[in-house]
Coordinates of C-alpha atoms in Angstrom, one line a residue:
M28 CA -48.1 1.6 -108.6
A29 CA -47.4 -2.0 -109.2
E30 CA -43.7 -1.4 -109.0
N31 CA -44.1 0.3 -105.6
K32 CA -46.2 -2.7 -104.4
K33 CA -43.5 -5.1 -105.6
T34 CA -40.8 -3.0 -103.8
S35 CA -42.8 -3.1 -100.6
I36 CA -43.2 -6.9 -100.8
D37 CA -39.4 -7.3 -101.5
K38 CA -38.6 -5.2 -98.5
D39 CA -41.0 -7.2 -96.2
Q40 CA -39.3 -10.4 -97.3
K41 CA -35.8 -9.0 -96.7
D42 CA -36.9 -7.6 -93.4
A43 CA -38.4 -10.9 -92.4
Q44 CA -35.2 -12.8 -93.3
K45 CA -33.1 -10.3 -91.3
V46 CA -35.4 -10.6 -88.3
K47 CA -35.3 -14.4 -88.4
K48 CA -31.5 -14.4 -88.3
I49 CA -31.6 -12.0 -85.3
L50 CA -34.1 -14.3 -83.5
E51 CA -31.7 -17.3 -84.1
K52 CA -29.1 -15.5 -82.0
N53 CA -28.8 -15.7 -78.2
K54 CA -31.1 -13.5 -76.1
V55 CA -28.6 -10.8 -75.4
V56 CA -27.5 -10.3 -79.0
S57 CA -31.1 -10.5 -80.2
S58 CA -32.2 -7.8 -77.7
L59 CA -29.3 -5.5 -78.7
S60 CA -29.9 -6.0 -82.4
F61 CA -33.6 -5.1 -81.9
L62 CA -32.6 -1.6 -81.0
F63 CA -31.2 -1.0 -84.5
L64 CA -34.2 -2.2 -86.5
D65 CA -36.5 0.2 -88.3
K66 CA -40.2 0.4 -87.5
N67 CA -41.3 -2.2 -90.0
Q68 CA -38.6 -4.6 -88.8
K69 CA -39.5 -4.2 -85.2
T70 CA -43.2 -5.0 -86.0
I71 CA -42.1 -8.2 -87.8
Y72 CA -39.7 -9.0 -84.9
K73 CA -42.5 -8.8 -82.3
T74 CA -44.9 -10.8 -84.5
L75 CA -42.4 -13.6 -85.1
K76 CA -41.3 -13.7 -81.5
N77 CA -44.8 -14.0 -80.2
K78 CA -45.6 -16.7 -82.8
L79 CA -42.5 -18.7 -81.7
K80 CA -43.4 -18.3 -78.0
S81 CA -46.9 -19.5 -78.7
E82 CA -45.7 -22.6 -80.6
L83 CA -43.2 -23.5 -77.9
E84 CA -45.8 -23.2 -75.1
T85 CA -48.3 -25.5 -77.0
K86 CA -48.0 -29.1 -75.9
N87 CA -47.9 -31.9 -78.5
E88 CA -51.4 -33.4 -78.1
N89 CA -50.4 -36.5 -80.1
F90 CA -47.5 -37.3 -77.7
D91 CA -47.4 -41.0 -76.9
K92 CA -47.3 -41.7 -73.1
N93 CA -45.1 -44.8 -73.8
N94 CA -42.4 -42.4 -74.8
I95 CA -40.3 -40.0 -72.8
F96 CA -39.0 -38.1 -75.8
E97 CA -40.3 -37.5 -79.3
V98 CA -38.1 -35.7 -81.8
E99 CA -39.3 -34.0 -84.9
N100 CA -37.2 -32.6 -87.8
F101 CA -34.4 -31.7 -85.3
N102 CA -31.2 -30.0 -86.6
F103 CA -28.3 -28.6 -84.7
W104 CA -25.3 -26.5 -85.8
Y105 CA -21.9 -25.5 -84.2
R106 CA -21.7 -22.2 -86.0
N107 CA -18.1 -21.4 -84.9
Q108 CA -17.0 -24.6 -86.6
N109 CA -19.5 -24.1 -89.5
K110 CA -20.7 -27.6 -88.7
H111 CA -24.2 -29.0 -89.2
A112 CA -23.8 -31.6 -86.5
L113 CA -27.3 -33.1 -86.5
I114 CA -29.4 -33.4 -89.6
D115 CA -33.2 -33.9 -89.7
I116 CA -33.4 -36.2 -86.7
N117 CA -36.8 -37.9 -86.2
T118 CA -37.2 -40.5 -83.5
T119 CA -38.8 -41.5 -80.2
I120 CA -37.2 -42.7 -76.9
A121 CA -39.3 -45.3 -75.0
R122 CA -40.0 -44.7 -71.3
K123 CA -38.2 -46.8 -68.7
K124 CA -36.1 -48.6 -71.2
V125 CA -32.4 -48.5 -72.1
T126 CA -31.6 -46.9 -75.4
A127 CA -28.1 -47.1 -76.8
F128 CA -26.6 -44.6 -79.2
I129 CA -23.9 -46.1 -81.4
G130 CA -21.8 -44.9 -84.3
P131 CA -18.3 -43.7 -85.2
S132 CA -16.6 -40.8 -83.4
G133 CA -17.9 -37.4 -84.5
C134 CA -21.2 -38.8 -85.8
G135 CA -23.4 -36.7 -83.5
K136 CA -24.5 -39.1 -80.9
S137 CA -23.1 -37.2 -77.9
T138 CA -24.3 -33.9 -79.3
F139 CA -27.8 -35.3 -79.6
L140 CA -27.5 -36.7 -76.0
R141 CA -26.7 -33.2 -74.7
C142 CA -29.6 -31.7 -76.7
L143 CA -32.0 -33.9 -74.5
N144 CA -31.3 -31.7 -71.4
R145 CA -30.2 -28.6 -73.3
M146 CA -26.6 -28.8 -72.1
N147 CA -25.6 -27.5 -75.6
D148 CA -27.3 -24.2 -74.7
Q149 CA -24.2 -23.4 -72.6
I150 CA -22.0 -23.5 -75.7
D151 CA -21.6 -20.2 -77.7
N152 CA -22.5 -20.0 -81.3
T153 CA -24.8 -23.0 -81.5
Y154 CA -28.3 -23.1 -83.0
S155 CA -31.0 -25.6 -83.4
E156 CA -34.3 -26.0 -85.4
G157 CA -37.1 -28.5 -85.0
N158 CA -38.7 -29.8 -81.9
I159 CA -37.9 -32.2 -79.0
Y160 CA -41.0 -33.0 -76.9
F161 CA -40.6 -34.4 -73.3
D162 CA -42.6 -36.4 -70.9
D163 CA -46.2 -35.1 -71.4
G164 CA -45.6 -33.4 -74.7
I165 CA -44.0 -30.2 -73.5
N166 CA -41.4 -28.7 -75.9
L167 CA -37.9 -28.6 -74.4
K168 CA -37.5 -25.0 -75.5
S169 CA -40.8 -24.0 -73.8
P170 CA -40.4 -21.0 -71.4
K171 CA -42.5 -23.0 -69.0
L172 CA -39.7 -25.5 -68.6
N173 CA -36.7 -23.8 -67.1
T174 CA -33.2 -25.2 -67.4
L175 CA -32.8 -26.0 -63.7
E176 CA -36.1 -28.0 -63.7
L177 CA -35.0 -29.8 -66.9
T178 CA -31.5 -30.8 -65.6
T179 CA -33.1 -32.0 -62.4
R180 CA -35.5 -34.2 -64.4
V181 CA -32.9 -35.3 -66.9
G182 CA -29.7 -36.2 -65.1
M183 CA -26.3 -36.5 -66.8
I184 CA -23.4 -39.0 -66.2
F185 CA -20.3 -38.0 -68.0
Q186 CA -17.5 -40.0 -69.7
K187 CA -15.0 -39.1 -67.0
P188 CA -16.2 -39.5 -63.4
S189 CA -16.6 -36.1 -61.9
P190 CA -17.2 -36.2 -58.1
F191 CA -17.1 -32.9 -56.3
P192 CA -14.1 -32.2 -54.1
M193 CA -16.0 -33.0 -51.0
S194 CA -17.1 -36.0 -48.9
I195 CA -19.0 -38.9 -50.3
Y196 CA -22.0 -37.9 -48.2
D197 CA -21.9 -34.2 -49.4
N198 CA -21.6 -35.3 -53.0
V199 CA -24.9 -37.1 -52.8
A200 CA -26.6 -34.5 -50.6
Y201 CA -25.4 -31.6 -52.8
G202 CA -28.4 -31.6 -55.1
P203 CA -31.1 -32.0 -52.4
R204 CA -29.6 -29.2 -50.4
S205 CA -29.5 -27.0 -53.4
H206 CA -33.3 -27.6 -53.7
G207 CA -33.9 -26.6 -50.1
I208 CA -33.7 -29.9 -48.2
N209 CA -31.6 -29.3 -45.1
D210 CA -33.2 -31.6 -42.5
K211 CA -30.4 -34.0 -41.4
K212 CA -32.7 -37.1 -41.1
A213 CA -34.1 -36.4 -44.6
L214 CA -30.7 -36.0 -46.1
D215 CA -29.4 -39.2 -44.3
Q216 CA -32.2 -41.1 -45.9
I217 CA -31.7 -39.7 -49.3
V218 CA -27.9 -40.4 -49.2
E219 CA -28.4 -44.0 -48.1
E220 CA -31.2 -44.7 -50.6
S221 CA -29.2 -43.1 -53.4
L222 CA -26.0 -45.0 -52.6
K223 CA -27.9 -48.2 -52.4
G224 CA -29.6 -47.4 -55.7
A225 CA -26.1 -46.9 -57.2
A226 CA -24.9 -50.2 -55.7
L227 CA -22.3 -48.4 -53.6
W228 CA -23.7 -48.3 -50.1
D229 CA -22.1 -51.5 -48.8
E230 CA -18.6 -50.3 -50.0
V231 CA -18.7 -46.8 -48.5
K232 CA -21.2 -46.8 -45.6
N233 CA -18.4 -46.8 -43.0
N234 CA -16.5 -44.0 -44.8
L235 CA -19.2 -41.5 -45.8
Y236 CA -17.0 -38.5 -44.9
D237 CA -14.0 -39.6 -46.9
L238 CA -13.4 -37.5 -50.0
G239 CA -15.4 -38.7 -53.1
T240 CA -12.2 -38.3 -55.1
S241 CA -10.5 -40.9 -53.0
L242 CA -12.6 -43.7 -54.4
S243 CA -11.6 -45.9 -57.4
G244 CA -12.6 -44.9 -60.9
G245 CA -15.5 -47.3 -61.0
Q246 CA -16.7 -46.2 -57.5
Q247 CA -16.4 -42.6 -58.5
Q248 CA -18.7 -43.2 -61.5
R249 CA -21.2 -45.0 -59.3
L250 CA -21.0 -42.0 -56.8
C251 CA -21.9 -39.7 -59.7
I252 CA -24.8 -41.9 -60.5
A253 CA -25.9 -41.8 -56.8
R254 CA -25.6 -38.0 -56.9
A255 CA -27.8 -37.9 -60.0
I256 CA -30.5 -40.2 -58.7
A257 CA -30.7 -38.3 -55.4
L258 CA -32.8 -35.7 -57.3
K259 CA -35.2 -38.4 -58.4
P260 CA -34.9 -37.7 -62.2
E261 CA -37.0 -39.3 -64.8
V262 CA -34.1 -39.8 -67.2
L263 CA -30.4 -40.6 -66.9
L264 CA -28.2 -39.6 -69.8
M265 CA -24.9 -41.6 -69.9
D266 CA -22.1 -40.4 -72.2
E267 CA -19.7 -43.4 -72.5
P268 CA -19.8 -44.0 -68.7
T269 CA -17.4 -47.0 -68.8
S270 CA -14.9 -45.9 -71.4
G271 CA -12.1 -45.3 -68.9
L272 CA -12.9 -48.2 -66.5
D273 CA -11.5 -51.7 -66.2
P274 CA -13.6 -54.8 -67.1
I275 CA -14.7 -55.4 -63.5
A276 CA -15.8 -51.9 -62.9
T277 CA -17.5 -51.8 -66.3
S278 CA -19.4 -55.0 -65.4
K279 CA -20.7 -53.4 -62.2
I280 CA -21.9 -50.3 -64.1
E281 CA -23.6 -52.4 -66.7
R282 CA -25.4 -54.5 -64.0
L283 CA -26.4 -51.2 -62.4
V284 CA -27.9 -49.9 -65.6
L285 CA -30.0 -53.0 -65.9
N286 CA -31.3 -52.5 -62.4
L287 CA -31.9 -48.8 -62.7
K288 CA -34.1 -49.1 -65.8
Q289 CA -36.9 -50.4 -63.5
D290 CA -37.2 -46.8 -62.2
Y291 CA -35.6 -44.6 -64.9
T292 CA -35.3 -44.1 -68.6
I293 CA -31.6 -44.5 -69.6
I294 CA -29.9 -43.3 -72.7
I295 CA -26.3 -44.5 -73.1
V296 CA -23.8 -43.4 -75.7
T297 CA -21.3 -46.2 -76.2
H298 CA -18.5 -47.2 -78.7
S299 CA -18.8 -50.8 -77.5
M300 CA -21.3 -52.7 -79.6
A301 CA -21.0 -55.6 -77.2
Q302 CA -22.0 -53.3 -74.4
A303 CA -25.0 -52.0 -76.4
Q304 CA -26.1 -55.6 -76.8
R305 CA -25.7 -56.4 -73.1
V306 CA -27.6 -53.5 -71.6
S307 CA -30.0 -51.9 -74.1
D308 CA -33.5 -52.6 -75.2
D309 CA -33.3 -50.3 -78.3
T310 CA -30.3 -49.1 -80.3
A311 CA -30.0 -46.0 -82.6
F312 CA -27.2 -45.9 -85.1
F313 CA -25.8 -42.4 -86.0
Y314 CA -23.6 -41.7 -89.0
Q315 CA -22.3 -38.3 -90.2
G316 CA -24.9 -36.4 -88.3
R317 CA -27.8 -38.5 -89.3
L318 CA -29.9 -41.0 -87.5
I319 CA -29.6 -43.9 -89.9
E320 CA -31.6 -46.5 -88.1
K321 CA -33.3 -47.2 -84.8
N322 CA -34.9 -50.4 -83.7
T323 CA -34.8 -53.0 -81.0
T324 CA -31.3 -53.9 -80.1
K325 CA -31.8 -57.5 -81.3
K326 CA -33.1 -56.3 -84.7
I327 CA -30.2 -53.8 -85.2
F328 CA -27.6 -56.4 -84.4
T329 CA -29.1 -59.4 -86.2
S330 CA -30.9 -58.1 -89.2
P331 CA -30.6 -54.3 -89.7
D332 CA -32.5 -52.8 -92.5
N333 CA -30.0 -50.2 -93.6
K334 CA -26.8 -51.1 -95.5
K335 CA -24.8 -48.5 -93.5
T336 CA -25.8 -50.1 -90.3
R337 CA -24.8 -53.5 -91.5
E338 CA -21.4 -52.1 -92.6
Y339 CA -20.8 -50.4 -89.2
I340 CA -21.7 -53.5 -87.2
S341 CA -19.5 -55.7 -89.4
G342 CA -16.6 -53.3 -89.0
K343 CA -16.5 -52.2 -92.7
I344 CA -16.9 -48.6 -91.7
G345 CA -16.1 -46.8 -88.4

């Protein structure tokens, strides 16, 4: 009798492990795999799935309103590369401040940036564990927060300027139109305000129907910023937004970042430690998938606590 009980416990454990692996897969694969489970495994599957859904829908009651993101024990894998890209990340991102992510290439800073608006969900064979809470304590994975809403509230500026192959006006109006705003006067106002917010209006106001791709690289990047802020996001994610720009264009983007933080939370990935010091309030140093140290920018660059941080800033590692 005891042996039968032990066998039953062993099977339940194995079934639970099998079900957990299935739930880690994307929705289509998970749903198909469910069809091939036995009765006990299906019961465990439904129980775990309901438990996970309940956990995701529960807001973090301890969320600090001074923050826009709070991250708990977050891990991320690129399975097709067998790469554990982010390891046990625990941090907070302050609201309406500029936070810089620094670290050598491949350390996880851009991967983490994309986790903040779930862009990595579009990549096959990726998986994450842990929690990222947003704004009022909602979990980014909550079914109550759909991807369209999230990408509207958390805008993205890429390393390479990416204006749409359409006019300057239509680039900025694209987002509002996709959200149902078609009134010409309303769109005119949004376009003007957004271009002014991106410090581009005076340069393009007489050429609004020229192609966005006809602008210089720096102007194109500011057009992309105007396109992002046209949707009134709460956060702007910037992945090395000046890496391909000349010093003058870089300076304009940096001044823009300092102006925009009055209305937006900005998180910027940069390889330039000088840029991080010029534009950011806080700095986070990543190394080999781990968040080594985060503090005020002044503290990070003058008296960091961690030896690895000191070595990176001094150029000993990189």
